[in-house]
Amino acid sequence: MTVLPVAELENLRVQAEQDLAQVTDDAALEAWRIRYLSRGQGRITAAVEALRSIAADQRREYGQAVNALKRAVEEQFTARREALARRRIEDTVQRGRIDVTLPGRPKPLGRLHPTTQTLRDMIAAFQELGFNVAEGPEVEWDWYNFSKLRIPPDHPARDMWDTFWVDVEHEGERPMLLRTHTSPNQIRVMERQEPPVRVLVPGRCYRFEATDATHEWMLTQVELLAVDEGISLADLKGTLDHFAKRMFGPDRQVMLHHSYFPFVEPGVEVAVDCFLCRGDGCRTCKGSGWIEILGAGMVHPEALEGVGYDSRRYTGFAAGIGVERIAMLRHGIDDIREFYRNDIRFLEQF
Ligand code: PHE
């Protein structure tokens, strides 16, 4: 083995460093390592092994020099390897880079349907007076929707509600329908509980009628029912007065005038003074200064007796309120068909 004089070691170092400076990827780095540092063929490894064949008087000087060389070059190799690894990571980051300063694409937030919003406000207004919420079925027996409410088959009052009938297949089965109002729940509630009753029943109702700006085949109602000893028309009026003020403002007044529903006596139509023109007369109140908002009355004694209540002891009032109608008045919506057309531009306004 040729013995390198100490001076030659310096040349070797310069060469190794220059070569290393050319290395730009892992493959080139490995080739460099084999050329200089590998066991069998490495030039620096060979220089270290040459120590054995050096004359004893030069061995110390050569040994120190070659070890220093080896350490220095190994350090540079490690530094190079780490630099390459760091660059690989930076490249990856650079390629997958996202601009975190770009504004995001907002997902539209859902909101409550205007019917739901108004319904919740209505429920809150009556809960303040001690009414509890109950529910009843949308597919209903003729019995509850009509007969028990004193509207027997063939009675002309049935014409007040155009009805979707449900085909029932079984022979002799009682007729079924989609409830035309929430009033069947007056009967259902009274059948399952004794007075005192203070209940409110929200729900969808269906009517087989042509649609126009004020008529839909599906609508939401709230049924109100209070039965106890000594309940009078004044209680009904006070309850509705509270309701009108809560929905349309503290200055509102209600007016009752006579109307007819077979299951109440007397029956009333209830109007609120126009909150737009304050009584002067405008388009919303059709010039009258008053806006009809609901039907109501004192529960008919025969309806009370029909569920086993003693009508000499108990009296009650009932009311049926159209939720879309209230929402239309509150928001100035002039076509009820907008509610279920599912046009998001309409719904987003509420
Ligand atoms: N159920 C009636 C309707 O839908 C309204 C009403 C309810 C009237 C309760 C009187 C008492 O037209």
GROMACS .gro file of C-alpha atoms and ligand atoms in nm:
model
  362
    1MET     CA    1   0.000   0.000   0.000
    2THR     CA    2   0.133   0.339  -0.093
    3VAL     CA    3   0.193   0.553   0.203
    4LEU     CA    4   0.063   0.905   0.170
    5PRO     CA    5   0.282   1.172   0.314
    6VAL     CA    6   0.108   1.419   0.540
    7ALA     CA    7   0.113   1.680   0.267
    8GLU     CA    8  -0.090   1.456   0.040
    9LEU     CA    9  -0.363   1.432   0.302
   10GLU     CA   10  -0.435   1.799   0.251
   11ASN     CA   11  -0.489   1.742  -0.123
   12LEU     CA   12  -0.723   1.456  -0.042
   13ARG     CA   13  -0.923   1.680   0.189
   14VAL     CA   14  -0.958   1.954  -0.074
   15GLN     CA   15  -1.072   1.702  -0.334
   16ALA     CA   16  -1.322   1.538  -0.105
   17GLU     CA   17  -1.468   1.878  -0.017
   18GLN     CA   18  -1.490   1.993  -0.377
   19ASP     CA   19  -1.664   1.670  -0.480
   20LEU     CA   20  -1.903   1.697  -0.191
   21ALA     CA   21  -1.993   2.050  -0.294
   22GLN     CA   22  -2.117   1.910  -0.628
   23VAL     CA   23  -2.357   1.668  -0.460
   24THR     CA   24  -2.722   1.771  -0.505
   25ASP     CA   25  -2.919   1.450  -0.446
   26ASP     CA   26  -2.916   1.131  -0.241
   27ALA     CA   27  -2.773   0.911  -0.517
   28ALA     CA   28  -2.476   1.144  -0.572
   29LEU     CA   29  -2.422   1.159  -0.198
   30GLU     CA   30  -2.407   0.780  -0.175
   31ALA     CA   31  -2.158   0.765  -0.466
   32TRP     CA   32  -1.945   1.021  -0.284
   33ARG     CA   33  -1.961   0.819   0.037
   34ILE     CA   34  -1.845   0.503  -0.143
   35ARG     CA   35  -1.559   0.689  -0.309
   36TYR     CA   36  -1.422   0.841   0.012
   37LEU     CA   37  -1.551   0.670   0.322
   38SER     CA   38  -1.660   0.314   0.242
   39ARG     CA   39  -1.474   0.018   0.393
   40GLY     CA   40  -1.328  -0.152   0.087
   41GLN     CA   41  -1.272   0.134  -0.158
   42GLY     CA   42  -1.288   0.458   0.035
   43ARG     CA   43  -0.987   0.681  -0.026
   44ILE     CA   44  -0.998   0.825   0.322
   45THR     CA   45  -1.050   0.482   0.473
   46ALA     CA   46  -0.740   0.370   0.286
   47ALA     CA   47  -0.545   0.669   0.415
   48VAL     CA   48  -0.636   0.573   0.769
   49GLU     CA   49  -0.537   0.210   0.714
   50ALA     CA   50  -0.202   0.327   0.571
   51LEU     CA   51  -0.109   0.429   0.923
   52ARG     CA   52   0.000   0.072   0.991
   53SER     CA   53   0.275   0.077   0.732
   54ILE     CA   54   0.422   0.407   0.836
   55ALA     CA   55   0.757   0.429   0.995
   56ALA     CA   56   0.737   0.451   1.372
   57ASP     CA   57   0.896   0.798   1.393
   58GLN     CA   58   0.634   0.951   1.159
   59ARG     CA   59   0.338   0.755   1.281
   60ARG     CA   60   0.226   1.000   1.550
   61GLU     CA   61   0.222   1.302   1.317
   62TYR     CA   62   0.054   1.110   1.036
   63GLY     CA   63  -0.197   0.949   1.270
   64GLN     CA   64  -0.310   1.284   1.408
   65ALA     CA   65  -0.337   1.433   1.061
   66VAL     CA   66  -0.531   1.146   0.907
   67ASN     CA   67  -0.775   1.123   1.200
   68ALA     CA   68  -0.841   1.496   1.185
   69LEU     CA   69  -0.902   1.462   0.813
   70LYS     CA   70  -1.142   1.176   0.860
   71ARG     CA   71  -1.338   1.357   1.133
   72ALA     CA   72  -1.362   1.679   0.934
   73VAL     CA   73  -1.482   1.505   0.618
   74GLU     CA   74  -1.732   1.289   0.807
   75GLU     CA   75  -1.877   1.598   0.967
   76GLN     CA   76  -1.920   1.762   0.631
   77PHE     CA   77  -2.081   1.448   0.496
   78THR     CA   78  -2.335   1.446   0.780
   79ALA     CA   79  -2.405   1.815   0.735
   80ARG     CA   80  -2.460   1.760   0.362
   81ARG     CA   81  -2.695   1.468   0.425
   82GLU     CA   82  -2.903   1.673   0.668
   83ALA     CA   83  -2.915   1.969   0.432
   84LEU     CA   84  -3.047   1.743   0.155
   85ALA     CA   85  -3.314   1.599   0.386
   86ARG     CA   86  -3.419   1.946   0.492
   87ARG     CA   87  -3.449   2.054   0.131
   88ARG     CA   88  -3.664   1.750   0.050
   89ILE     CA   89  -3.908   1.850   0.326
   90GLU     CA   90  -3.911   2.209   0.212
   91ASP     CA   91  -3.983   2.099  -0.145
   92THR     CA   92  -4.276   1.888  -0.029
   93VAL     CA   93  -4.415   2.173   0.178
   94GLN     CA   94  -4.366   2.412  -0.111
   95ARG     CA   95  -4.551   2.184  -0.352
   96GLY     CA   96  -4.850   2.133  -0.121
   97ARG     CA   97  -4.860   2.491  -0.008
   98ILE     CA   98  -5.190   2.660   0.068
   99ASP     CA   99  -5.244   3.030   0.108
  100VAL     CA  100  -5.391   3.060   0.453
  101THR     CA  101  -5.462   3.429   0.400
  102LEU     CA  102  -5.722   3.356   0.127
  103PRO     CA  103  -6.076   3.416   0.256
  104GLY     CA  104  -6.271   3.093   0.314
  105ARG     CA  105  -6.585   2.990   0.131
  106PRO     CA  106  -6.861   3.029   0.390
  107LYS     CA  107  -7.118   2.752   0.420
  108PRO     CA  108  -7.466   2.903   0.431
  109LEU     CA  109  -7.622   2.863   0.776
  110GLY     CA  110  -7.973   2.723   0.794
  111ARG     CA  111  -8.244   2.908   0.980
  112LEU     CA  112  -8.590   2.843   1.116
  113HIS     CA  113  -8.879   2.855   0.870
  114PRO     CA  114  -9.095   3.169   0.914
  115THR     CA  115  -9.389   2.946   1.013
  116THR     CA  116  -9.176   2.785   1.285
  117GLN     CA  117  -9.053   3.122   1.410
  118THR     CA  118  -9.404   3.260   1.445
  119LEU     CA  119  -9.536   2.933   1.590
  120ARG     CA  120  -9.267   2.943   1.860
  121ASP     CA  121  -9.357   3.301   1.948
  122MET     CA  122  -9.725   3.206   1.966
  123ILE     CA  123  -9.654   2.908   2.190
  124ALA     CA  124  -9.443   3.129   2.418
  125ALA     CA  125  -9.723   3.386   2.443
  126PHE     CA  126  -9.973   3.123   2.560
  127GLN     CA  127  -9.731   2.941   2.785
  128GLU     CA  128  -9.702   3.265   2.980
  129LEU     CA  129 -10.071   3.218   3.065
  130GLY     CA  130 -10.024   2.859   3.178
  131PHE     CA  131 -10.116   2.668   2.863
  132ASN     CA  132  -9.939   2.338   2.797
  133VAL     CA  133  -9.852   2.203   2.453
  134ALA     CA  134 -10.014   1.881   2.326
  135GLU     CA  135 -10.024   1.710   1.988
  136GLY     CA  136 -10.265   1.505   1.781
  137PRO     CA  137 -10.261   1.305   1.456
  138GLU     CA  138 -10.271   1.464   1.110
  139VAL     CA  139 -10.459   1.165   0.970
  140GLU     CA  140 -10.777   1.177   1.170
  141TRP     CA  141 -11.110   1.001   1.212
  142ASP     CA  142 -11.417   1.174   1.069
  143TRP     CA  143 -11.550   1.119   1.420
  144TYR     CA  144 -11.306   1.362   1.582
  145ASN     CA  145 -11.273   1.606   1.294
  146PHE     CA  146 -11.649   1.647   1.247
  147SER     CA  147 -11.907   1.432   1.427
  148LYS     CA  148 -11.788   1.485   1.784
  149LEU     CA  149 -11.768   1.856   1.704
  150ARG     CA  150 -12.138   1.856   1.628
  151ILE     CA  151 -12.095   1.830   1.253
  152PRO     CA  152 -12.271   1.502   1.169
  153PRO     CA  153 -12.252   1.346   0.820
  154ASP     CA  154 -12.465   1.539   0.571
  155HIS     CA  155 -12.469   1.847   0.791
  156PRO     CA  156 -12.428   2.154   0.569
  157ALA     CA  157 -12.157   2.290   0.802
  158ARG     CA  158 -11.924   2.027   0.656
  159ASP     CA  159 -11.902   2.253   0.354
  160MET     CA  160 -11.701   2.495   0.569
  161TRP     CA  161 -11.406   2.261   0.528
  162ASP     CA  162 -11.321   2.103   0.193
  163THR     CA  163 -11.180   1.769   0.291
  164PHE     CA  164 -10.913   1.527   0.175
  165TRP     CA  165 -11.061   1.185   0.247
  166VAL     CA  166 -10.838   0.886   0.308
  167ASP     CA  167 -10.936   0.554   0.150
  168VAL     CA  168 -10.968   0.299   0.426
  169GLU     CA  169 -10.963  -0.053   0.291
  170HIS     CA  170 -11.132  -0.252   0.565
  171GLU     CA  171 -11.504  -0.318   0.536
  172GLY     CA  172 -11.708  -0.119   0.785
  173GLU     CA  173 -11.410   0.092   0.889
  174ARG     CA  174 -11.492   0.441   1.007
  175PRO     CA  175 -11.406   0.712   0.753
  176MET     CA  176 -11.067   0.881   0.781
  177LEU     CA  177 -10.939   1.212   0.651
  178LEU     CA  178 -10.657   1.459   0.673
  179ARG     CA  179 -10.766   1.685   0.955
  180THR     CA  180 -10.910   2.010   0.823
  181HIS     CA  181 -10.841   2.194   1.149
  182THR     CA  182 -10.681   2.129   1.487
  183SER     CA  183 -11.021   2.133   1.663
  184PRO     CA  184 -11.044   1.749   1.686
  185ASN     CA  185 -10.787   1.791   1.960
  186GLN     CA  186 -11.047   1.965   2.176
  187ILE     CA  187 -11.219   1.627   2.194
  188ARG     CA  188 -10.899   1.423   2.217
  189VAL     CA  189 -10.762   1.631   2.506
  190MET     CA  190 -11.089   1.633   2.701
  191GLU     CA  191 -11.131   1.259   2.654
  192ARG     CA  192 -10.805   1.187   2.829
  193GLN     CA  193 -10.813   1.438   3.110
  194GLU     CA  194 -11.045   1.593   3.364
  195PRO     CA  195 -11.080   1.970   3.408
  196PRO     CA  196 -10.906   2.204   3.463
  197VAL     CA  197 -10.777   2.205   3.105
  198ARG     CA  198 -10.540   2.466   2.963
  199VAL     CA  199 -10.390   2.330   2.648
  200LEU     CA  200 -10.259   2.444   2.316
  201VAL     CA  201 -10.224   2.213   2.018
  202PRO     CA  202 -10.017   2.320   1.717
  203GLY     CA  203 -10.020   2.123   1.394
  204ARG     CA  204 -10.062   2.099   1.019
  205CYS     CA  205 -10.406   2.093   0.863
  206TYR     CA  206 -10.514   2.013   0.508
  207ARG     CA  207 -10.789   2.151   0.290
  208PHE     CA  208 -10.897   2.033  -0.050
  209GLU     CA  209 -10.924   2.372  -0.208
  210ALA     CA  210 -10.785   2.573  -0.496
  211THR     CA  211 -10.486   2.777  -0.386
  212ASP     CA  212 -10.462   3.153  -0.414
  213ALA     CA  213 -10.285   3.432  -0.229
  214THR     CA  214 -10.475   3.360   0.093
  215HIS     CA  215 -10.552   2.987   0.061
  216GLU     CA  216 -10.318   2.691   0.070
  217TRP     CA  217 -10.406   2.322   0.082
  218MET     CA  218 -10.174   2.286   0.380
  219LEU     CA  219 -10.166   2.527   0.671
  220THR     CA  220 -10.056   2.536   1.032
  221GLN     CA  221 -10.299   2.603   1.313
  222VAL     CA  222 -10.282   2.642   1.686
  223GLU     CA  223 -10.584   2.519   1.881
  224LEU     CA  224 -10.645   2.675   2.217
  225LEU     CA  225 -10.866   2.513   2.481
  226ALA     CA  226 -10.942   2.608   2.840
  227VAL     CA  227 -11.208   2.430   3.048
  228ASP     CA  228 -11.274   2.490   3.415
  229GLU     CA  229 -11.543   2.608   3.655
  230GLY     CA  230 -11.645   2.963   3.583
  231ILE     CA  231 -11.467   3.018   3.251
  232SER     CA  232 -11.639   3.294   3.058
  233LEU     CA  233 -11.616   3.485   2.734
  234ALA     CA  234 -11.422   3.750   2.926
  235ASP     CA  235 -11.144   3.495   2.985
  236LEU     CA  236 -11.133   3.425   2.613
  237LYS     CA  237 -11.115   3.794   2.538
  238GLY     CA  238 -10.841   3.855   2.795
  239THR     CA  239 -10.638   3.562   2.661
  240LEU     CA  240 -10.663   3.684   2.303
  241ASP     CA  241 -10.590   4.042   2.408
  242HIS     CA  242 -10.262   3.923   2.564
  243PHE     CA  243 -10.188   3.724   2.248
  244ALA     CA  244 -10.254   4.021   2.015
  245LYS     CA  245 -10.033   4.250   2.221
  246ARG     CA  246  -9.750   3.994   2.228
  247MET     CA  247  -9.763   3.934   1.854
  248PHE     CA  248  -9.846   4.279   1.716
  249GLY     CA  249  -9.742   4.530   1.980
  250PRO     CA  250  -9.852   4.658   2.324
  251ASP     CA  251 -10.107   4.907   2.185
  252ARG     CA  252 -10.318   4.647   2.007
  253GLN     CA  253 -10.683   4.585   2.082
  254VAL     CA  254 -10.904   4.293   1.988
  255MET     CA  255 -11.265   4.300   1.877
  256LEU     CA  256 -11.502   4.005   1.888
  257HIS     CA  257 -11.800   3.979   1.665
  258HIS     CA  258 -12.046   3.702   1.619
  259SER     CA  259 -11.973   3.408   1.396
  260TYR     CA  260 -12.075   3.045   1.362
  261PHE     CA  261 -11.889   2.725   1.429
  262PRO     CA  262 -12.102   2.422   1.526
  263PHE     CA  263 -11.880   2.328   1.822
  264VAL     CA  264 -11.894   2.664   2.002
  265GLU     CA  265 -12.175   2.879   2.135
  266PRO     CA  266 -12.146   3.166   2.104
  267GLY     CA  267 -11.896   3.158   1.820
  268VAL     CA  268 -11.683   3.462   1.746
  269GLU     CA  269 -11.457   3.596   1.478
  270VAL     CA  270 -11.171   3.789   1.634
  271ALA     CA  271 -11.006   4.093   1.479
  272VAL     CA  272 -10.712   4.307   1.587
  273ASP     CA  273 -10.695   4.678   1.511
  274CYS     CA  274 -10.475   4.738   1.211
  275PHE     CA  275 -10.115   4.787   1.327
  276LEU     CA  276 -10.022   4.945   0.995
  277CYS     CA  277 -10.274   5.229   0.962
  278ARG     CA  278 -10.385   5.224   1.328
  279GLY     CA  279 -10.747   5.223   1.228
  280ASP     CA  280 -10.750   5.476   0.946
  281GLY     CA  281 -10.796   5.208   0.680
  282CYS     CA  282 -10.532   5.066   0.444
  283ARG     CA  283 -10.477   4.780   0.200
  284THR     CA  284 -10.389   4.526   0.470
  285CYS     CA  285 -10.711   4.588   0.667
  286LYS     CA  286 -10.905   4.644   0.345
  287GLY     CA  287 -11.001   4.990   0.461
  288SER     CA  288 -11.186   4.870   0.771
  289GLY     CA  289 -10.918   4.941   1.032
  290TRP     CA  290 -10.957   4.582   1.163
  291ILE     CA  291 -10.787   4.257   1.062
  292GLU     CA  292 -10.951   3.918   1.119
  293ILE     CA  293 -10.701   3.691   1.289
  294LEU     CA  294 -10.887   3.387   1.422
  295GLY     CA  295 -11.208   3.200   1.505
  296ALA     CA  296 -11.309   3.116   1.861
  297GLY     CA  297 -11.598   3.068   2.099
  298MET     CA  298 -11.732   2.905   2.412
  299VAL     CA  299 -11.714   2.527   2.392
  300HIS     CA  300 -12.065   2.398   2.314
  301PRO     CA  301 -12.226   2.224   2.614
  302GLU     CA  302 -12.304   1.924   2.394
  303ALA     CA  303 -11.935   1.891   2.309
  304LEU     CA  304 -11.855   1.892   2.682
  305GLU     CA  305 -12.126   1.635   2.757
  306GLY     CA  306 -11.998   1.423   2.466
  307VAL     CA  307 -11.672   1.361   2.648
  308GLY     CA  308 -11.842   1.309   2.983
  309TYR     CA  309 -11.788   1.653   3.133
  310ASP     CA  310 -12.070   1.798   3.343
  311SER     CA  311 -12.171   2.104   3.139
  312ARG     CA  312 -12.359   2.258   3.433
  313ARG     CA  313 -12.037   2.265   3.632
  314TYR     CA  314 -11.777   2.332   3.363
  315THR     CA  315 -11.749   2.585   3.085
  316GLY     CA  316 -11.467   2.647   2.843
  317PHE     CA  317 -11.340   2.847   2.551
  318ALA     CA  318 -11.163   2.737   2.234
  319ALA     CA  319 -10.984   2.919   1.956
  320GLY     CA  320 -10.821   2.821   1.631
  321ILE     CA  321 -10.544   3.042   1.496
  322GLY     CA  322 -10.378   3.017   1.153
  323VAL     CA  323 -10.003   3.045   1.202
  324GLU     CA  324  -9.919   3.144   0.842
  325ARG     CA  325 -10.184   3.415   0.861
  326ILE     CA  326 -10.021   3.562   1.173
  327ALA     CA  327  -9.676   3.536   1.011
  328MET     CA  328  -9.805   3.711   0.696
  329LEU     CA  329  -9.940   4.000   0.900
  330ARG     CA  330  -9.624   4.033   1.108
  331HIS     CA  331  -9.388   4.029   0.809
  332GLY     CA  332  -9.606   4.190   0.544
  333ILE     CA  333  -9.613   3.873   0.329
  334ASP     CA  334  -9.895   3.905   0.078
  335ASP     CA  335  -9.905   3.553  -0.069
  336ILE     CA  336  -9.945   3.246   0.152
  337ARG     CA  337  -9.811   3.025  -0.129
  338GLU     CA  338  -9.462   3.164  -0.066
  339PHE     CA  339  -9.433   2.964   0.257
  340TYR     CA  340  -9.400   2.620   0.098
  341ARG     CA  341  -9.261   2.711  -0.243
  342ASN     CA  342  -8.911   2.650  -0.100
  343ASP     CA  343  -8.761   2.954  -0.264
  344ILE     CA  344  -8.454   3.019  -0.054
  345ARG     CA  345  -8.449   3.389  -0.150
  346PHE     CA  346  -8.788   3.424   0.019
  347LEU     CA  347  -8.703   3.211   0.322
  348GLU     CA  348  -8.369   3.384   0.382
  349GLN     CA  349  -8.542   3.709   0.468
  350PHE     CA  350  -8.668   3.584   0.802
  351PHE     N1  351 -11.152   2.514   1.380
  351PHE     C1  352 -11.200   2.638   1.327
  351PHE     C2  353 -11.145   2.657   1.185
  351PHE     O1  354 -11.049   2.601   1.152
  351PHE     C3  355 -11.160   2.754   1.414
  351PHE     C4  356 -11.217   2.749   1.551
  351PHE     C5  357 -11.151   2.684   1.652
  351PHE     C6  358 -11.336   2.811   1.581
  351PHE     C7  359 -11.201   2.681   1.779
  351PHE     C8  360 -11.389   2.810   1.706
  351PHE     C9  361 -11.322   2.742   1.806
  351PHE     O2  362 -11.203   2.731   1.106
   0.00000   0.00000   0.00000
